[in-house]
PDB file of C-alpha atoms in Angstrom:
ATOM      1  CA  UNK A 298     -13.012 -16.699   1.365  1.00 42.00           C
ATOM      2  CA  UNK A 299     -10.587 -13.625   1.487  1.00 44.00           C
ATOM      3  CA  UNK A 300      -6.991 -14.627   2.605  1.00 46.00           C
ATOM      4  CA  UNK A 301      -5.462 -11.728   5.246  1.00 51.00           C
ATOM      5  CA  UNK A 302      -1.713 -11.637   5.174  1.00 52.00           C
ATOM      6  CA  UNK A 303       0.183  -8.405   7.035  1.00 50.00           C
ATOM      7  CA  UNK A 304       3.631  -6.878   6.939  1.00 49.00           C
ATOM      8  CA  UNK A 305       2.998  -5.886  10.633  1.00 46.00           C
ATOM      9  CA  UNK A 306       6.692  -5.680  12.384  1.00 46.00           C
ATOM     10  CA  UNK A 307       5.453  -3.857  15.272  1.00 43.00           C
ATOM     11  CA  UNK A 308       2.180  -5.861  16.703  1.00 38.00           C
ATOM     12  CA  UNK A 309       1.352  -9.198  16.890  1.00 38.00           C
ATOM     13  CA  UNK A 310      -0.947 -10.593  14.316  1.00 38.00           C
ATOM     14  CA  UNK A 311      -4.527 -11.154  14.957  1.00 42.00           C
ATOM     15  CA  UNK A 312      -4.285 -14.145  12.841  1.00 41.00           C
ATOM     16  CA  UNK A 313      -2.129 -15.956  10.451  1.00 40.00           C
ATOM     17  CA  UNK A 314      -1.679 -17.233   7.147  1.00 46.00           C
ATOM     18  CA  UNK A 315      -1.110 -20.927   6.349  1.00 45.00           C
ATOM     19  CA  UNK A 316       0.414 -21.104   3.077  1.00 47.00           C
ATOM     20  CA  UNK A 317       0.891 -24.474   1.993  1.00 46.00           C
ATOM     21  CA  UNK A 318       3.853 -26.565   0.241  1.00 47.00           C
ATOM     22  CA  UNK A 319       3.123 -25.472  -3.710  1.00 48.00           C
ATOM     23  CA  UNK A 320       2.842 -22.027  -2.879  1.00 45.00           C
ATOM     24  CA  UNK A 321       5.545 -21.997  -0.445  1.00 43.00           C
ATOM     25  CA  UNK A 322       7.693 -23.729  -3.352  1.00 43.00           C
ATOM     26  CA  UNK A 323       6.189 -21.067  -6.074  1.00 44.00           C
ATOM     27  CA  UNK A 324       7.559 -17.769  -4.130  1.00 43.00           C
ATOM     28  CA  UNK A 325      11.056 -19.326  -3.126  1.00 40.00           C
ATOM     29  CA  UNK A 326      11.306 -20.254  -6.936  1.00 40.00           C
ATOM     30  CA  UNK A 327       9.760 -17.252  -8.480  1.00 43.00           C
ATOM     31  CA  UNK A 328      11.964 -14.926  -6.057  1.00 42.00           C
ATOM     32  CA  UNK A 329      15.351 -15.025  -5.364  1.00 42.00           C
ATOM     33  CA  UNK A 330      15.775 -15.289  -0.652  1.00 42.00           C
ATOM     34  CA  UNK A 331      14.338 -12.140   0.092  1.00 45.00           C
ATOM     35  CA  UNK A 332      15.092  -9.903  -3.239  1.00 48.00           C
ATOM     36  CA  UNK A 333      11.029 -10.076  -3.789  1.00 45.00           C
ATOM     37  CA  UNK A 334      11.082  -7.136  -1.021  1.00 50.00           C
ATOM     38  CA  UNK A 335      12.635  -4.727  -3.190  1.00 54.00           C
ATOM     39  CA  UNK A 336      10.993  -2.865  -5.639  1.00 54.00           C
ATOM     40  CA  UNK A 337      12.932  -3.338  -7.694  1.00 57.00           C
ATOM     41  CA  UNK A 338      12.217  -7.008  -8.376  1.00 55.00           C
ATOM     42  CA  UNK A 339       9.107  -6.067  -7.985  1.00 56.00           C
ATOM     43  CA  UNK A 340       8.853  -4.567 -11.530  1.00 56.00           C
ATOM     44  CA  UNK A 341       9.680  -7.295 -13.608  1.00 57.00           C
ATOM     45  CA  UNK A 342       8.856 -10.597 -11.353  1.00 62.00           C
ATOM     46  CA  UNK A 343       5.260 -12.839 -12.495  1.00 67.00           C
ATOM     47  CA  UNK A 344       2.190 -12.355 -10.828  1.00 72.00           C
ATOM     48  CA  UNK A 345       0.439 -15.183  -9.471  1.00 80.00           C
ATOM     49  CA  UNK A 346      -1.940 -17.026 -11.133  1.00 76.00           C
ATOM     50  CA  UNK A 347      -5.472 -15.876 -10.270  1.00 72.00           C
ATOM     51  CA  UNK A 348      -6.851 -18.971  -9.026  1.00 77.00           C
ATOM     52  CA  UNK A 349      -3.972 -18.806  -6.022  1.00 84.00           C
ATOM     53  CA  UNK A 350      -5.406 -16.317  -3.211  1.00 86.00           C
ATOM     54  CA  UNK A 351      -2.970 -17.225  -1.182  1.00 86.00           C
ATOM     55  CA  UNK A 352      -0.162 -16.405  -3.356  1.00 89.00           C
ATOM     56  CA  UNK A 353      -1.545 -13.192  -4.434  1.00 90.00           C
ATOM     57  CA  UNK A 354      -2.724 -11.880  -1.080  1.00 91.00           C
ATOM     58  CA  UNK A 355       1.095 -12.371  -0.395  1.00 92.00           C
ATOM     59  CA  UNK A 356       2.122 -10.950  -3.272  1.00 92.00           C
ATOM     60  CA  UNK A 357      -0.651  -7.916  -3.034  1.00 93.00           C
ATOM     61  CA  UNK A 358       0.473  -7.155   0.420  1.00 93.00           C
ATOM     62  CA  UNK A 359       3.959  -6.886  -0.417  1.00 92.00           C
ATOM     63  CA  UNK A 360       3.695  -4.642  -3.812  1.00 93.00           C
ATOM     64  CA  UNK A 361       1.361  -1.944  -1.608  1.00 93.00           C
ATOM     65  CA  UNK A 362       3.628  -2.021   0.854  1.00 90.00           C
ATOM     66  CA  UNK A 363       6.791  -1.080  -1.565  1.00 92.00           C
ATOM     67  CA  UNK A 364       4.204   1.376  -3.527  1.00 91.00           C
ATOM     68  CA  UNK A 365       3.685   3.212   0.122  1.00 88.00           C
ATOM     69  CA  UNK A 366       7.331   3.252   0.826  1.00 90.00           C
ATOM     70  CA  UNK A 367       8.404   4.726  -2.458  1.00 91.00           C
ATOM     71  CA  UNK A 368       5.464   7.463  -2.179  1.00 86.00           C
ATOM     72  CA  UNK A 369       6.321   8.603   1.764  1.00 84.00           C
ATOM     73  CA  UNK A 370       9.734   7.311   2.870  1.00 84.00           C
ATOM     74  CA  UNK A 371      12.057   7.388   0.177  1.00 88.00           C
ATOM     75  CA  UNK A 372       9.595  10.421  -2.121  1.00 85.00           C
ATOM     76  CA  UNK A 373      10.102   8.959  -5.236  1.00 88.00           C
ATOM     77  CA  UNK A 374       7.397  10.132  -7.492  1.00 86.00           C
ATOM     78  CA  UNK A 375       8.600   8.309 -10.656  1.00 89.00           C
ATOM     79  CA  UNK A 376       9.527   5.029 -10.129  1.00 93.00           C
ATOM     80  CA  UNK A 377       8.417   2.455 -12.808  1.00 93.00           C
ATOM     81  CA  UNK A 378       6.882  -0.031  -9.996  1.00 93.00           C
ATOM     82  CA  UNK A 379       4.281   3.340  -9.509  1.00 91.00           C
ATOM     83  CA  UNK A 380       3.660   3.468 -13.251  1.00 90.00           C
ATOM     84  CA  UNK A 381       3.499  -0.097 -13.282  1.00 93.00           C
ATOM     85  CA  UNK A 382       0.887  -0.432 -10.834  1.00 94.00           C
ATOM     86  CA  UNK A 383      -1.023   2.462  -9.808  1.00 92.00           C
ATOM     87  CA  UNK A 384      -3.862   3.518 -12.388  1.00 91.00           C
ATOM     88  CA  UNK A 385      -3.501   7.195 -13.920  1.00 87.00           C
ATOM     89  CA  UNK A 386      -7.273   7.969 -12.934  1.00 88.00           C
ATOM     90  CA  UNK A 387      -6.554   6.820  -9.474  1.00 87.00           C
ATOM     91  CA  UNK A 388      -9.423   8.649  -6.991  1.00 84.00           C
ATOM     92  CA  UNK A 389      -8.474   9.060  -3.655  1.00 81.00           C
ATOM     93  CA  UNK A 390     -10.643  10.140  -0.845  1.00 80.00           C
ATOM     94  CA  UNK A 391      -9.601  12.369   2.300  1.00 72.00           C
ATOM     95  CA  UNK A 392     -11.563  12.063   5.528  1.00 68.00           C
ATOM     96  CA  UNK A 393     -12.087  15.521   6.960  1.00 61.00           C
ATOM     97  CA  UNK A 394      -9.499  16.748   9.007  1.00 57.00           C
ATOM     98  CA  UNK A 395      -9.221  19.979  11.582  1.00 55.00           C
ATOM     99  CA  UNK A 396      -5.923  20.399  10.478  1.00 55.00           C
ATOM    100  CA  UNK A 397      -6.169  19.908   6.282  1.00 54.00           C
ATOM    101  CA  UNK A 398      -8.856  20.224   4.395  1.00 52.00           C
ATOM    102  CA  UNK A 399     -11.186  17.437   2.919  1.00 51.00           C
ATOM    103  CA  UNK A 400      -9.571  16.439  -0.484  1.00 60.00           C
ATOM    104  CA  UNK A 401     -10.292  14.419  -2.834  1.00 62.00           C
ATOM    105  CA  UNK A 402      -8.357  13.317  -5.913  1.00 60.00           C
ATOM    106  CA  UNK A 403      -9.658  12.270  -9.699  1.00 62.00           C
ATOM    107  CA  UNK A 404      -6.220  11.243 -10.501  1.00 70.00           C
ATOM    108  CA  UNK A 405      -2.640  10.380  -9.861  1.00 73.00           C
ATOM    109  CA  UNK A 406      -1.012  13.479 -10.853  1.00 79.00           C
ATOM    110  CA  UNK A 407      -3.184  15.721  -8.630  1.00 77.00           C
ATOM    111  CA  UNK A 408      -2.595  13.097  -6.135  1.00 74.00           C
ATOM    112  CA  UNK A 409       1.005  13.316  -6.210  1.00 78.00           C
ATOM    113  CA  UNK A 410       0.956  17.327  -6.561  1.00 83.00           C
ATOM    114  CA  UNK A 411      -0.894  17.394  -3.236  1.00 79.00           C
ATOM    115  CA  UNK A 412       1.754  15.459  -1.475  1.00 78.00           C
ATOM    116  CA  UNK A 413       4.661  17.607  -2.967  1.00 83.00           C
ATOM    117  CA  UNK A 414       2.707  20.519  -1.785  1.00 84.00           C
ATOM    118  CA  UNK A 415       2.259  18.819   1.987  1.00 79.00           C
ATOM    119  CA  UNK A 416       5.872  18.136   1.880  1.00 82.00           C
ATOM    120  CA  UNK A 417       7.313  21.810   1.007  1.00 85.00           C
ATOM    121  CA  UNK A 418       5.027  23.394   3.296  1.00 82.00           C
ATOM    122  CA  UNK A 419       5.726  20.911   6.317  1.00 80.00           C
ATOM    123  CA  UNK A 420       9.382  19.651   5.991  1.00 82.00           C
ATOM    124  CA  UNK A 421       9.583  16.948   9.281  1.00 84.00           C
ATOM    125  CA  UNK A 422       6.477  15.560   7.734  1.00 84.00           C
ATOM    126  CA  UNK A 423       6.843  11.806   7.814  1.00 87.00           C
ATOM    127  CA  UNK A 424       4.536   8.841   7.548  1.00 88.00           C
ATOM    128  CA  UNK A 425       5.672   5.859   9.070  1.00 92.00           C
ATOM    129  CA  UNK A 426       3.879   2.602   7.509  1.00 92.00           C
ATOM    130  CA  UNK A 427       3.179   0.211  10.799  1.00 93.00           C
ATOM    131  CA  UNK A 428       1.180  -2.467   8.724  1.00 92.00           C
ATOM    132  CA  UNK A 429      -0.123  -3.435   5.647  1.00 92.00           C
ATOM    133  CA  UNK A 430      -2.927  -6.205   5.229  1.00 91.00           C
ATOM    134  CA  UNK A 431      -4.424  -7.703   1.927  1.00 94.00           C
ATOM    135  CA  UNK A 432      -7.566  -9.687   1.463  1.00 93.00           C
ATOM    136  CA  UNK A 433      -8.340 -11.582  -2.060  1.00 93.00           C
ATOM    137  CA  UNK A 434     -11.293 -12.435  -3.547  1.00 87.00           C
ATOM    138  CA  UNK A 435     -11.997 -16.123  -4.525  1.00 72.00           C
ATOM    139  CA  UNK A 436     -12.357 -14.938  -8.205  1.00 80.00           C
ATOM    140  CA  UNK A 437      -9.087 -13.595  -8.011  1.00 85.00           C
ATOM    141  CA  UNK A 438      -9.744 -10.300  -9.767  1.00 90.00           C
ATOM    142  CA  UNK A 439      -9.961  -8.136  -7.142  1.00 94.00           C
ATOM    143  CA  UNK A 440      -8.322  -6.964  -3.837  1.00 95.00           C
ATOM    144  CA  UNK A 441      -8.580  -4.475  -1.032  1.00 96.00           C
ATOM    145  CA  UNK A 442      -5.818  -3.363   0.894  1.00 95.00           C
ATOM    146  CA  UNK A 443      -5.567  -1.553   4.586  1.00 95.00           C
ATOM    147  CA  UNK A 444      -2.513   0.112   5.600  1.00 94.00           C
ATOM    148  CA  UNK A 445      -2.175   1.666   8.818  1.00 94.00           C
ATOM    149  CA  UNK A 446       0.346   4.626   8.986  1.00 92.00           C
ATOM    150  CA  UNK A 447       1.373   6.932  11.552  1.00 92.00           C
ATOM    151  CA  UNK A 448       1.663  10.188  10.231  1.00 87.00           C
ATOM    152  CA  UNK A 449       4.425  12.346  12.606  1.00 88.00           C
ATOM    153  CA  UNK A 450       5.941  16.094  11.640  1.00 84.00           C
ATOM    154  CA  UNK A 451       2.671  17.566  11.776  1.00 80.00           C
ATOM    155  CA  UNK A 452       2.106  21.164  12.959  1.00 78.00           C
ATOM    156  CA  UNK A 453       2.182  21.579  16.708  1.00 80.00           C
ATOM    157  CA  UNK A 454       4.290  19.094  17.098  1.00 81.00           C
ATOM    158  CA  UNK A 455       1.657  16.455  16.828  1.00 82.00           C
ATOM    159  CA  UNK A 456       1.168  13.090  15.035  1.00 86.00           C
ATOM    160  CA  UNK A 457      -1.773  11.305  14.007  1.00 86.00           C
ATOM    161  CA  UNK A 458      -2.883   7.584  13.375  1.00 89.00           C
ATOM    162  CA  UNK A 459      -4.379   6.770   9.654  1.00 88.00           C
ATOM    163  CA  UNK A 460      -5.490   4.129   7.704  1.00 92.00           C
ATOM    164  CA  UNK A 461      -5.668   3.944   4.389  1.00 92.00           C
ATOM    165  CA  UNK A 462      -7.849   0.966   1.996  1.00 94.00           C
ATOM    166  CA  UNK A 463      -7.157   0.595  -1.557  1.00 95.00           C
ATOM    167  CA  UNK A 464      -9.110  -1.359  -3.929  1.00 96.00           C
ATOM    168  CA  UNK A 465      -7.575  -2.987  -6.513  1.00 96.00           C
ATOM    169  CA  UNK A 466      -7.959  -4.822 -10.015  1.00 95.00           C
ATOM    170  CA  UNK A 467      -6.058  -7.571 -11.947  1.00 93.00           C
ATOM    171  CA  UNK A 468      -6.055  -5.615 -15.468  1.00 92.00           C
ATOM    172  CA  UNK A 469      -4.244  -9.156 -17.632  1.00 88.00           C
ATOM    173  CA  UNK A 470      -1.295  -9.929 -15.758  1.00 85.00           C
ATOM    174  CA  UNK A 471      -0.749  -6.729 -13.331  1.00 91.00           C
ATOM    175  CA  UNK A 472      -2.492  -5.326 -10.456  1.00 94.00           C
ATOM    176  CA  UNK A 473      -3.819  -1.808 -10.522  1.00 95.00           C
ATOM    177  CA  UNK A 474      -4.813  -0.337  -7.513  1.00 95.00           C
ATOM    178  CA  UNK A 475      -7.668   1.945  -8.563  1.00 94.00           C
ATOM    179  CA  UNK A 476      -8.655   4.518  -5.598  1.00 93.00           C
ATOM    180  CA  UNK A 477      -7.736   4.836  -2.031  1.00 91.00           C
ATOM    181  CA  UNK A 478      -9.894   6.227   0.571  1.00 90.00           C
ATOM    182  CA  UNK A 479      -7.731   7.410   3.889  1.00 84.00           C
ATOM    183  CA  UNK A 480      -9.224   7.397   7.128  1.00 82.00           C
ATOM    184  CA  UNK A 481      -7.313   9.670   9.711  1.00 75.00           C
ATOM    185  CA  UNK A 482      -7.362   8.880  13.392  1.00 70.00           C
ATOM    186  CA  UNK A 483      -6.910  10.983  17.115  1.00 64.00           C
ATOM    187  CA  UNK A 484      -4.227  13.586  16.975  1.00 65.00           C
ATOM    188  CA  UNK A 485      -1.800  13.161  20.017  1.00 65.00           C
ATOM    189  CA  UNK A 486       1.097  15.067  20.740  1.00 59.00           C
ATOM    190  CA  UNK A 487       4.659  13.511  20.683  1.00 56.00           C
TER     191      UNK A 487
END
């Protein structure tokens, strides 16, 4: 049974996790108080076994939502935690939108060329990441990932809701996410 976990600082969770004594015990001795939240430690620090969901979904949840902040807060195109983790062929998917066009993506280059060419043509464009949510599956291989966003700087002074999923893959020891498909929500003015 998938294992939800969220990052949500903003709303209250529609439910929790339970993680029990031995993995509590693995992430305090694995990581350092809270230096697991940078990316930093991110780069070097061991996955979790396979066979420990809850672990992982933790673990998943946390390294999406560093890979997110070093992609639209902080613009950082080249950090080793992003070669680390997100496949070169990543695909990413575009819902249609009045105000861009539908895109899609066969890789992470053209990925990333898209979003420098967002960002010099709209300079107050910001995404703010809400939540992020992971969900394991019992083989441990695999993992999807929703993170909803609110996009704000957009032309016309308005601001949009989106949500993005990524699917991911335990290639050895390291997590790959693999393609991301992005969902945008209602416009509304702020």
């Amino acid at each position: 049974m998938p294992v939800p976990h969220t990052t949500s600082k903003s709303f209250k969770p529609i439910g929790t996790i339970a993680l029990g004594p031995a993995v509590c015990k693995k992430i305090t001795c694995t990581h350092d108080s809270l230096a697991f939240l940078s990316p930093n430690s991110l780069i070097s620090s061991p996955h979790p076994p396979k066979d420990d969901v809850d672990a992982t979904a933790l673990y998943i949840t946390n390294l999406s939502h560093q890979i997110l902040r070093l992609i639209y807060n902080e613009r950082d195109f080249t950090h080793p935690l992003l070669q680390k983790h997100i496949c070169p062929t990543l695909s990413s998917t575009h819902d249609p939108d009045p105000d861009f066009p539908n895109k899609s993506h066969a890789d992470l280059d053209s990925h990333v060329a898209e979003w420098v060419q967002t960002l010099k043509a709209n300079p107050s464009f910001d995404v703010q990441i809400l939540d992020t949510v992971a969900e394991v599956q019992e083989n441990g291989r695999r993992a999807r990932t929703w993170s909803l966003k609110r996009v704000v700087g957009l032309p016309g002074g308005l601001c949009k809701e989106s949500v993005s999923c990524g699917k991911w893959e335990r290639r050895g020891s390291t997590w790959v996410i693999t393609s991301v498909s992005m969902l945008r929500g209602v416009s509304e003015f702020v």
